[in-house]
């Protein structure tokens, strides 16, 4: 069992900044998703009613009056939700939980993998937890963090629930 301590005021502000960045990513993706959904709903209707008679258009699978169109739209919406989770690495609710609990953990482990995402605005560190043989992903949300290599022993101070890194040092 790992012990957790209280965050400092500076670490609290760093976590609030991570929440703002995450919220911005979520908003951007939702706007793109809504635009794609409108496009997926409107373009088939325009095509059907432009190039066929109204009777043929109403009987088409892509007609708004057909049940299969709504099944397709629901599937499209579900796919957008899963894409939102995958693309933006949504940690919004866990970061909010961290801001309420104000608990941080500290761990000293070697790095298993390092990668940058979101146009080099975030660096992710994969580590193997000691004594459990489970891997965990920790998130540095303040840009690309260079100078760390796989196998480097690091000490990570992180927010308890979201695993957003508050401080990282080489050992």
mmCIF file with all atom_site columns, C-alpha atoms in Angstrom:
data_model
loop_
_atom_site.group_PDB
_atom_site.id
_atom_site.type_symbol
_atom_site.label_atom_id
_atom_site.label_alt_id
_atom_site.label_comp_id
_atom_site.label_asym_id
_atom_site.label_entity_id
_atom_site.label_seq_id
_atom_site.pdbx_PDB_ins_code
_atom_site.Cartn_x
_atom_site.Cartn_y
_atom_site.Cartn_z
_atom_site.occupancy
_atom_site.B_iso_or_equiv
_atom_site.pdbx_formal_charge
_atom_site.auth_seq_id
_atom_site.auth_comp_id
_atom_site.auth_asym_id
_atom_site.auth_atom_id
_atom_site.pdbx_PDB_model_num
ATOM 1   C CA . UNK A 1 1   ? 0.000   0.000  0.000   1.00 0.00 ? 1   UNK A CA 1
ATOM 2   C CA . UNK A 1 2   ? 1.374   3.374  -0.941  1.00 0.00 ? 2   UNK A CA 1
ATOM 3   C CA . UNK A 1 3   ? 1.242   6.365  1.339   1.00 0.00 ? 3   UNK A CA 1
ATOM 4   C CA . UNK A 1 4   ? -0.115  9.608  -0.019  1.00 0.00 ? 4   UNK A CA 1
ATOM 5   C CA . UNK A 1 5   ? 0.619   13.109 1.244   1.00 0.00 ? 5   UNK A CA 1
ATOM 6   C CA . UNK A 1 6   ? -1.035  16.489 0.738   1.00 0.00 ? 6   UNK A CA 1
ATOM 7   C CA . UNK A 1 7   ? -0.207  18.656 -2.263  1.00 0.00 ? 7   UNK A CA 1
ATOM 8   C CA . UNK A 1 8   ? 1.435   22.012 -1.943  1.00 0.00 ? 8   UNK A CA 1
ATOM 9   C CA . UNK A 1 9   ? -0.224  25.153 -3.290  1.00 0.00 ? 9   UNK A CA 1
ATOM 10  C CA . UNK A 1 10  ? 2.127   25.194 -6.287  1.00 0.00 ? 10  UNK A CA 1
ATOM 11  C CA . UNK A 1 11  ? 1.268   21.578 -7.136  1.00 0.00 ? 11  UNK A CA 1
ATOM 12  C CA . UNK A 1 12  ? -2.422  22.438 -6.840  1.00 0.00 ? 12  UNK A CA 1
ATOM 13  C CA . UNK A 1 13  ? -1.966  25.204 -9.429  1.00 0.00 ? 13  UNK A CA 1
ATOM 14  C CA . UNK A 1 14  ? -0.082  22.811 -11.729 1.00 0.00 ? 14  UNK A CA 1
ATOM 15  C CA . UNK A 1 15  ? -3.017  20.411 -11.522 1.00 0.00 ? 15  UNK A CA 1
ATOM 16  C CA . UNK A 1 16  ? -5.482  23.225 -12.282 1.00 0.00 ? 16  UNK A CA 1
ATOM 17  C CA . UNK A 1 17  ? -3.404  24.046 -15.378 1.00 0.00 ? 17  UNK A CA 1
ATOM 18  C CA . UNK A 1 18  ? -3.563  20.385 -16.448 1.00 0.00 ? 18  UNK A CA 1
ATOM 19  C CA . UNK A 1 19  ? -7.353  20.502 -16.025 1.00 0.00 ? 19  UNK A CA 1
ATOM 20  C CA . UNK A 1 20  ? -7.595  23.595 -18.260 1.00 0.00 ? 20  UNK A CA 1
ATOM 21  C CA . UNK A 1 21  ? -5.517  21.933 -20.987 1.00 0.00 ? 21  UNK A CA 1
ATOM 22  C CA . UNK A 1 22  ? -7.580  18.755 -20.778 1.00 0.00 ? 22  UNK A CA 1
ATOM 23  C CA . UNK A 1 23  ? -10.825 20.725 -20.940 1.00 0.00 ? 23  UNK A CA 1
ATOM 24  C CA . UNK A 1 24  ? -9.549  22.551 -24.035 1.00 0.00 ? 24  UNK A CA 1
ATOM 25  C CA . UNK A 1 25  ? -8.746  19.224 -25.746 1.00 0.00 ? 25  UNK A CA 1
ATOM 26  C CA . UNK A 1 26  ? -12.196 17.851 -24.898 1.00 0.00 ? 26  UNK A CA 1
ATOM 27  C CA . UNK A 1 27  ? -13.954 20.960 -26.256 1.00 0.00 ? 27  UNK A CA 1
ATOM 28  C CA . UNK A 1 28  ? -11.957 20.846 -29.483 1.00 0.00 ? 28  UNK A CA 1
ATOM 29  C CA . UNK A 1 29  ? -12.781 17.198 -30.049 1.00 0.00 ? 29  UNK A CA 1
ATOM 30  C CA . UNK A 1 30  ? -16.468 17.673 -29.227 1.00 0.00 ? 30  UNK A CA 1
ATOM 31  C CA . UNK A 1 31  ? -16.710 20.502 -31.782 1.00 0.00 ? 31  UNK A CA 1
ATOM 32  C CA . UNK A 1 32  ? -15.032 18.344 -34.425 1.00 0.00 ? 32  UNK A CA 1
ATOM 33  C CA . UNK A 1 33  ? -17.362 15.451 -33.513 1.00 0.00 ? 33  UNK A CA 1
ATOM 34  C CA . UNK A 1 34  ? -20.494 17.586 -33.758 1.00 0.00 ? 34  UNK A CA 1
ATOM 35  C CA . UNK A 1 35  ? -19.360 18.934 -37.139 1.00 0.00 ? 35  UNK A CA 1
ATOM 36  C CA . UNK A 1 36  ? -18.743 15.388 -38.402 1.00 0.00 ? 36  UNK A CA 1
ATOM 37  C CA . UNK A 1 37  ? -22.096 14.232 -37.080 1.00 0.00 ? 37  UNK A CA 1
ATOM 38  C CA . UNK A 1 38  ? -23.930 17.073 -38.810 1.00 0.00 ? 38  UNK A CA 1
ATOM 39  C CA . UNK A 1 39  ? -22.026 16.305 -41.990 1.00 0.00 ? 39  UNK A CA 1
ATOM 40  C CA . UNK A 1 40  ? -22.908 12.601 -41.722 1.00 0.00 ? 40  UNK A CA 1
ATOM 41  C CA . UNK A 1 41  ? -26.584 13.424 -41.218 1.00 0.00 ? 41  UNK A CA 1
ATOM 42  C CA . UNK A 1 42  ? -27.000 16.189 -43.828 1.00 0.00 ? 42  UNK A CA 1
ATOM 43  C CA . UNK A 1 43  ? -24.871 15.099 -46.812 1.00 0.00 ? 43  UNK A CA 1
ATOM 44  C CA . UNK A 1 44  ? -26.788 11.844 -47.493 1.00 0.00 ? 44  UNK A CA 1
ATOM 45  C CA . UNK A 1 45  ? -30.095 13.739 -47.318 1.00 0.00 ? 45  UNK A CA 1
ATOM 46  C CA . UNK A 1 46  ? -28.923 16.384 -49.775 1.00 0.00 ? 46  UNK A CA 1
ATOM 47  C CA . UNK A 1 47  ? -27.608 13.733 -52.177 1.00 0.00 ? 47  UNK A CA 1
ATOM 48  C CA . UNK A 1 48  ? -30.790 11.637 -51.979 1.00 0.00 ? 48  UNK A CA 1
ATOM 49  C CA . UNK A 1 49  ? -33.222 14.464 -52.566 1.00 0.00 ? 49  UNK A CA 1
ATOM 50  C CA . UNK A 1 50  ? -31.120 16.044 -55.316 1.00 0.00 ? 50  UNK A CA 1
ATOM 51  C CA . UNK A 1 51  ? -30.523 12.956 -57.481 1.00 0.00 ? 51  UNK A CA 1
ATOM 52  C CA . UNK A 1 52  ? -33.708 10.949 -56.965 1.00 0.00 ? 52  UNK A CA 1
ATOM 53  C CA . UNK A 1 53  ? -37.432 11.427 -56.746 1.00 0.00 ? 53  UNK A CA 1
ATOM 54  C CA . UNK A 1 54  ? -38.984 12.181 -53.340 1.00 0.00 ? 54  UNK A CA 1
ATOM 55  C CA . UNK A 1 55  ? -40.587 8.708  -53.215 1.00 0.00 ? 55  UNK A CA 1
ATOM 56  C CA . UNK A 1 56  ? -37.268 6.936  -53.917 1.00 0.00 ? 56  UNK A CA 1
ATOM 57  C CA . UNK A 1 57  ? -35.458 9.158  -51.421 1.00 0.00 ? 57  UNK A CA 1
ATOM 58  C CA . UNK A 1 58  ? -37.991 8.374  -48.669 1.00 0.00 ? 58  UNK A CA 1
ATOM 59  C CA . UNK A 1 59  ? -37.565 4.620  -49.248 1.00 0.00 ? 59  UNK A CA 1
ATOM 60  C CA . UNK A 1 60  ? -33.750 4.722  -49.235 1.00 0.00 ? 60  UNK A CA 1
ATOM 61  C CA . UNK A 1 61  ? -31.722 3.289  -46.331 1.00 0.00 ? 61  UNK A CA 1
ATOM 62  C CA . UNK A 1 62  ? -30.096 6.685  -45.858 1.00 0.00 ? 62  UNK A CA 1
ATOM 63  C CA . UNK A 1 63  ? -33.388 8.552  -45.621 1.00 0.00 ? 63  UNK A CA 1
ATOM 64  C CA . UNK A 1 64  ? -34.105 10.303 -42.360 1.00 0.00 ? 64  UNK A CA 1
ATOM 65  C CA . UNK A 1 65  ? -37.471 8.511  -42.259 1.00 0.00 ? 65  UNK A CA 1
ATOM 66  C CA . UNK A 1 66  ? -35.849 5.052  -42.295 1.00 0.00 ? 66  UNK A CA 1
ATOM 67  C CA . UNK A 1 67  ? -34.983 3.292  -39.014 1.00 0.00 ? 67  UNK A CA 1
ATOM 68  C CA . UNK A 1 68  ? -31.655 2.043  -40.394 1.00 0.00 ? 68  UNK A CA 1
ATOM 69  C CA . UNK A 1 69  ? -30.488 5.641  -40.793 1.00 0.00 ? 69  UNK A CA 1
ATOM 70  C CA . UNK A 1 70  ? -30.999 6.189  -37.059 1.00 0.00 ? 70  UNK A CA 1
ATOM 71  C CA . UNK A 1 71  ? -29.165 2.945  -36.239 1.00 0.00 ? 71  UNK A CA 1
ATOM 72  C CA . UNK A 1 72  ? -26.277 4.197  -38.384 1.00 0.00 ? 72  UNK A CA 1
ATOM 73  C CA . UNK A 1 73  ? -26.323 7.607  -36.667 1.00 0.00 ? 73  UNK A CA 1
ATOM 74  C CA . UNK A 1 74  ? -26.356 6.016  -33.203 1.00 0.00 ? 74  UNK A CA 1
ATOM 75  C CA . UNK A 1 75  ? -23.395 3.828  -34.185 1.00 0.00 ? 75  UNK A CA 1
ATOM 76  C CA . UNK A 1 76  ? -21.600 6.920  -35.466 1.00 0.00 ? 76  UNK A CA 1
ATOM 77  C CA . UNK A 1 77  ? -22.182 8.708  -32.139 1.00 0.00 ? 77  UNK A CA 1
ATOM 78  C CA . UNK A 1 78  ? -20.916 5.714  -30.119 1.00 0.00 ? 78  UNK A CA 1
ATOM 79  C CA . UNK A 1 79  ? -17.790 5.574  -32.322 1.00 0.00 ? 79  UNK A CA 1
ATOM 80  C CA . UNK A 1 80  ? -17.227 9.302  -31.713 1.00 0.00 ? 80  UNK A CA 1
ATOM 81  C CA . UNK A 1 81  ? -17.443 8.814  -27.940 1.00 0.00 ? 81  UNK A CA 1
ATOM 82  C CA . UNK A 1 82  ? -14.853 6.013  -28.017 1.00 0.00 ? 82  UNK A CA 1
ATOM 83  C CA . UNK A 1 83  ? -12.645 8.114  -30.299 1.00 0.00 ? 83  UNK A CA 1
ATOM 84  C CA . UNK A 1 84  ? -12.909 10.971 -27.788 1.00 0.00 ? 84  UNK A CA 1
ATOM 85  C CA . UNK A 1 85  ? -11.680 8.700  -25.028 1.00 0.00 ? 85  UNK A CA 1
ATOM 86  C CA . UNK A 1 86  ? -8.810  7.330  -27.125 1.00 0.00 ? 86  UNK A CA 1
ATOM 87  C CA . UNK A 1 87  ? -7.642  10.527 -28.801 1.00 0.00 ? 87  UNK A CA 1
ATOM 88  C CA . UNK A 1 88  ? -7.795  12.973 -25.921 1.00 0.00 ? 88  UNK A CA 1
ATOM 89  C CA . UNK A 1 89  ? -6.863  10.656 -23.050 1.00 0.00 ? 89  UNK A CA 1
ATOM 90  C CA . UNK A 1 90  ? -9.737  12.087 -21.055 1.00 0.00 ? 90  UNK A CA 1
ATOM 91  C CA . UNK A 1 91  ? -8.680  12.508 -17.446 1.00 0.00 ? 91  UNK A CA 1
ATOM 92  C CA . UNK A 1 92  ? -11.042 15.379 -16.753 1.00 0.00 ? 92  UNK A CA 1
ATOM 93  C CA . UNK A 1 93  ? -12.987 13.669 -13.954 1.00 0.00 ? 93  UNK A CA 1
ATOM 94  C CA . UNK A 1 94  ? -9.925  12.160 -12.271 1.00 0.00 ? 94  UNK A CA 1
ATOM 95  C CA . UNK A 1 95  ? -8.147  15.526 -12.297 1.00 0.00 ? 95  UNK A CA 1
ATOM 96  C CA . UNK A 1 96  ? -11.230 17.115 -10.708 1.00 0.00 ? 96  UNK A CA 1
ATOM 97  C CA . UNK A 1 97  ? -11.185 14.353 -8.085  1.00 0.00 ? 97  UNK A CA 1
ATOM 98  C CA . UNK A 1 98  ? -7.503  15.105 -7.429  1.00 0.00 ? 98  UNK A CA 1
ATOM 99  C CA . UNK A 1 99  ? -8.299  18.792 -6.983  1.00 0.00 ? 99  UNK A CA 1
ATOM 100 C CA . UNK A 1 100 ? -10.802 17.840 -4.291  1.00 0.00 ? 100 UNK A CA 1
ATOM 101 C CA . UNK A 1 101 ? -8.657  15.224 -2.517  1.00 0.00 ? 101 UNK A CA 1
ATOM 102 C CA . UNK A 1 102 ? -5.355  17.133 -2.821  1.00 0.00 ? 102 UNK A CA 1
ATOM 103 C CA . UNK A 1 103 ? -3.346  13.923 -2.397  1.00 0.00 ? 103 UNK A CA 1
ATOM 104 C CA . UNK A 1 104 ? -0.088  13.146 -4.122  1.00 0.00 ? 104 UNK A CA 1
ATOM 105 C CA . UNK A 1 105 ? 2.028   10.034 -4.296  1.00 0.00 ? 105 UNK A CA 1
ATOM 106 C CA . UNK A 1 106 ? 5.712   9.490  -4.804  1.00 0.00 ? 106 UNK A CA 1
ATOM 107 C CA . UNK A 1 107 ? 7.363   6.559  -6.525  1.00 0.00 ? 107 UNK A CA 1
ATOM 108 C CA . UNK A 1 108 ? 10.919  5.670  -7.548  1.00 0.00 ? 108 UNK A CA 1
ATOM 109 C CA . UNK A 1 109 ? 11.057  3.368  -10.581 1.00 0.00 ? 109 UNK A CA 1
ATOM 110 C CA . UNK A 1 110 ? 12.870  2.832  -13.903 1.00 0.00 ? 110 UNK A CA 1
ATOM 111 C CA . UNK A 1 111 ? 11.114  4.083  -17.056 1.00 0.00 ? 111 UNK A CA 1
ATOM 112 C CA . UNK A 1 112 ? 9.672   1.384  -19.336 1.00 0.00 ? 112 UNK A CA 1
ATOM 113 C CA . UNK A 1 113 ? 8.541   3.620  -22.221 1.00 0.00 ? 113 UNK A CA 1
ATOM 114 C CA . UNK A 1 114 ? 8.393   7.307  -23.083 1.00 0.00 ? 114 UNK A CA 1
ATOM 115 C CA . UNK A 1 115 ? 6.283   8.968  -25.761 1.00 0.00 ? 115 UNK A CA 1
ATOM 116 C CA . UNK A 1 116 ? 4.974   12.396 -26.700 1.00 0.00 ? 116 UNK A CA 1
ATOM 117 C CA . UNK A 1 117 ? 1.400   13.081 -27.747 1.00 0.00 ? 117 UNK A CA 1
ATOM 118 C CA . UNK A 1 118 ? -1.003  15.911 -28.558 1.00 0.00 ? 118 UNK A CA 1
ATOM 119 C CA . UNK A 1 119 ? 1.500   17.687 -30.840 1.00 0.00 ? 119 UNK A CA 1
ATOM 120 C CA . UNK A 1 120 ? 4.310   17.439 -28.274 1.00 0.00 ? 120 UNK A CA 1
ATOM 121 C CA . UNK A 1 121 ? 2.269   19.191 -25.578 1.00 0.00 ? 121 UNK A CA 1
ATOM 122 C CA . UNK A 1 122 ? 2.306   16.121 -23.325 1.00 0.00 ? 122 UNK A CA 1
ATOM 123 C CA . UNK A 1 123 ? 4.862   13.441 -22.411 1.00 0.00 ? 123 UNK A CA 1
ATOM 124 C CA . UNK A 1 124 ? 3.730   10.049 -21.139 1.00 0.00 ? 124 UNK A CA 1
ATOM 125 C CA . UNK A 1 125 ? 5.893   7.743  -19.037 1.00 0.00 ? 125 UNK A CA 1
ATOM 126 C CA . UNK A 1 126 ? 5.176   4.029  -18.668 1.00 0.00 ? 126 UNK A CA 1
ATOM 127 C CA . UNK A 1 127 ? 6.646   2.450  -15.522 1.00 0.00 ? 127 UNK A CA 1
ATOM 128 C CA . UNK A 1 128 ? 6.628   -0.993 -13.963 1.00 0.00 ? 128 UNK A CA 1
ATOM 129 C CA . UNK A 1 129 ? 5.319   -0.712 -10.400 1.00 0.00 ? 129 UNK A CA 1
ATOM 130 C CA . UNK A 1 130 ? 7.556   -2.346 -7.809  1.00 0.00 ? 130 UNK A CA 1
ATOM 131 C CA . UNK A 1 131 ? 6.241   -5.474 -6.020  1.00 0.00 ? 131 UNK A CA 1
ATOM 132 C CA . UNK A 1 132 ? 3.172   -5.759 -8.286  1.00 0.00 ? 132 UNK A CA 1
ATOM 133 C CA . UNK A 1 133 ? 4.581   -6.299 -11.809 1.00 0.00 ? 133 UNK A CA 1
ATOM 134 C CA . UNK A 1 134 ? 1.830   -4.016 -13.154 1.00 0.00 ? 134 UNK A CA 1
ATOM 135 C CA . UNK A 1 135 ? 2.529   -1.202 -15.582 1.00 0.00 ? 135 UNK A CA 1
ATOM 136 C CA . UNK A 1 136 ? 1.161   2.300  -15.067 1.00 0.00 ? 136 UNK A CA 1
ATOM 137 C CA . UNK A 1 137 ? 1.096   5.352  -17.276 1.00 0.00 ? 137 UNK A CA 1
ATOM 138 C CA . UNK A 1 138 ? 1.991   8.751  -15.818 1.00 0.00 ? 138 UNK A CA 1
ATOM 139 C CA . UNK A 1 139 ? 1.352   12.041 -17.646 1.00 0.00 ? 139 UNK A CA 1
ATOM 140 C CA . UNK A 1 140 ? 3.562   15.136 -17.880 1.00 0.00 ? 140 UNK A CA 1
ATOM 141 C CA . UNK A 1 141 ? 1.140   17.778 -19.195 1.00 0.00 ? 141 UNK A CA 1
ATOM 142 C CA . UNK A 1 142 ? 3.537   20.719 -19.491 1.00 0.00 ? 142 UNK A CA 1
ATOM 143 C CA . UNK A 1 143 ? 5.000   20.017 -22.928 1.00 0.00 ? 143 UNK A CA 1
ATOM 144 C CA . UNK A 1 144 ? 7.589   17.691 -24.379 1.00 0.00 ? 144 UNK A CA 1
ATOM 145 C CA . UNK A 1 145 ? 10.026  16.539 -21.721 1.00 0.00 ? 145 UNK A CA 1
ATOM 146 C CA . UNK A 1 146 ? 13.348  15.516 -23.242 1.00 0.00 ? 146 UNK A CA 1
ATOM 147 C CA . UNK A 1 147 ? 16.426  14.037 -21.632 1.00 0.00 ? 147 UNK A CA 1
ATOM 148 C CA . UNK A 1 148 ? 14.803  10.905 -20.250 1.00 0.00 ? 148 UNK A CA 1
ATOM 149 C CA . UNK A 1 149 ? 15.553  7.466  -21.694 1.00 0.00 ? 149 UNK A CA 1
ATOM 150 C CA . UNK A 1 150 ? 14.075  4.021  -21.203 1.00 0.00 ? 150 UNK A CA 1
ATOM 151 C CA . UNK A 1 151 ? 15.684  2.370  -18.191 1.00 0.00 ? 151 UNK A CA 1
ATOM 152 C CA . UNK A 1 152 ? 16.473  5.650  -16.427 1.00 0.00 ? 152 UNK A CA 1
ATOM 153 C CA . UNK A 1 153 ? 15.681  5.497  -12.714 1.00 0.00 ? 153 UNK A CA 1
ATOM 154 C CA . UNK A 1 154 ? 13.343  8.387  -11.823 1.00 0.00 ? 154 UNK A CA 1
ATOM 155 C CA . UNK A 1 155 ? 11.496  9.693  -8.815  1.00 0.00 ? 155 UNK A CA 1
ATOM 156 C CA . UNK A 1 156 ? 7.976   10.782 -9.732  1.00 0.00 ? 156 UNK A CA 1
ATOM 157 C CA . UNK A 1 157 ? 5.672   12.902 -7.603  1.00 0.00 ? 157 UNK A CA 1
ATOM 158 C CA . UNK A 1 158 ? 2.131   12.587 -9.021  1.00 0.00 ? 158 UNK A CA 1
ATOM 159 C CA . UNK A 1 159 ? -1.518  13.365 -8.366  1.00 0.00 ? 159 UNK A CA 1
ATOM 160 C CA . UNK A 1 160 ? -3.143  10.300 -6.817  1.00 0.00 ? 160 UNK A CA 1
ATOM 161 C CA . UNK A 1 161 ? -6.084  9.571  -9.108  1.00 0.00 ? 161 UNK A CA 1
ATOM 162 C CA . UNK A 1 162 ? -5.159  11.084 -12.483 1.00 0.00 ? 162 UNK A CA 1
ATOM 163 C CA . UNK A 1 163 ? -1.441  10.215 -12.302 1.00 0.00 ? 163 UNK A CA 1
ATOM 164 C CA . UNK A 1 164 ? -0.543  13.662 -13.629 1.00 0.00 ? 164 UNK A CA 1
ATOM 165 C CA . UNK A 1 165 ? 3.142   14.212 -12.822 1.00 0.00 ? 165 UNK A CA 1
ATOM 166 C CA . UNK A 1 166 ? 3.748   17.129 -10.495 1.00 0.00 ? 166 UNK A CA 1
ATOM 167 C CA . UNK A 1 167 ? 7.525   16.676 -10.353 1.00 0.00 ? 167 UNK A CA 1
ATOM 168 C CA . UNK A 1 168 ? 10.009  14.252 -11.918 1.00 0.00 ? 168 UNK A CA 1
ATOM 169 C CA . UNK A 1 169 ? 13.720  13.848 -11.140 1.00 0.00 ? 169 UNK A CA 1
ATOM 170 C CA . UNK A 1 170 ? 16.440  11.486 -12.354 1.00 0.00 ? 170 UNK A CA 1
ATOM 171 C CA . UNK A 1 171 ? 18.106  9.341  -9.689  1.00 0.00 ? 171 UNK A CA 1
#
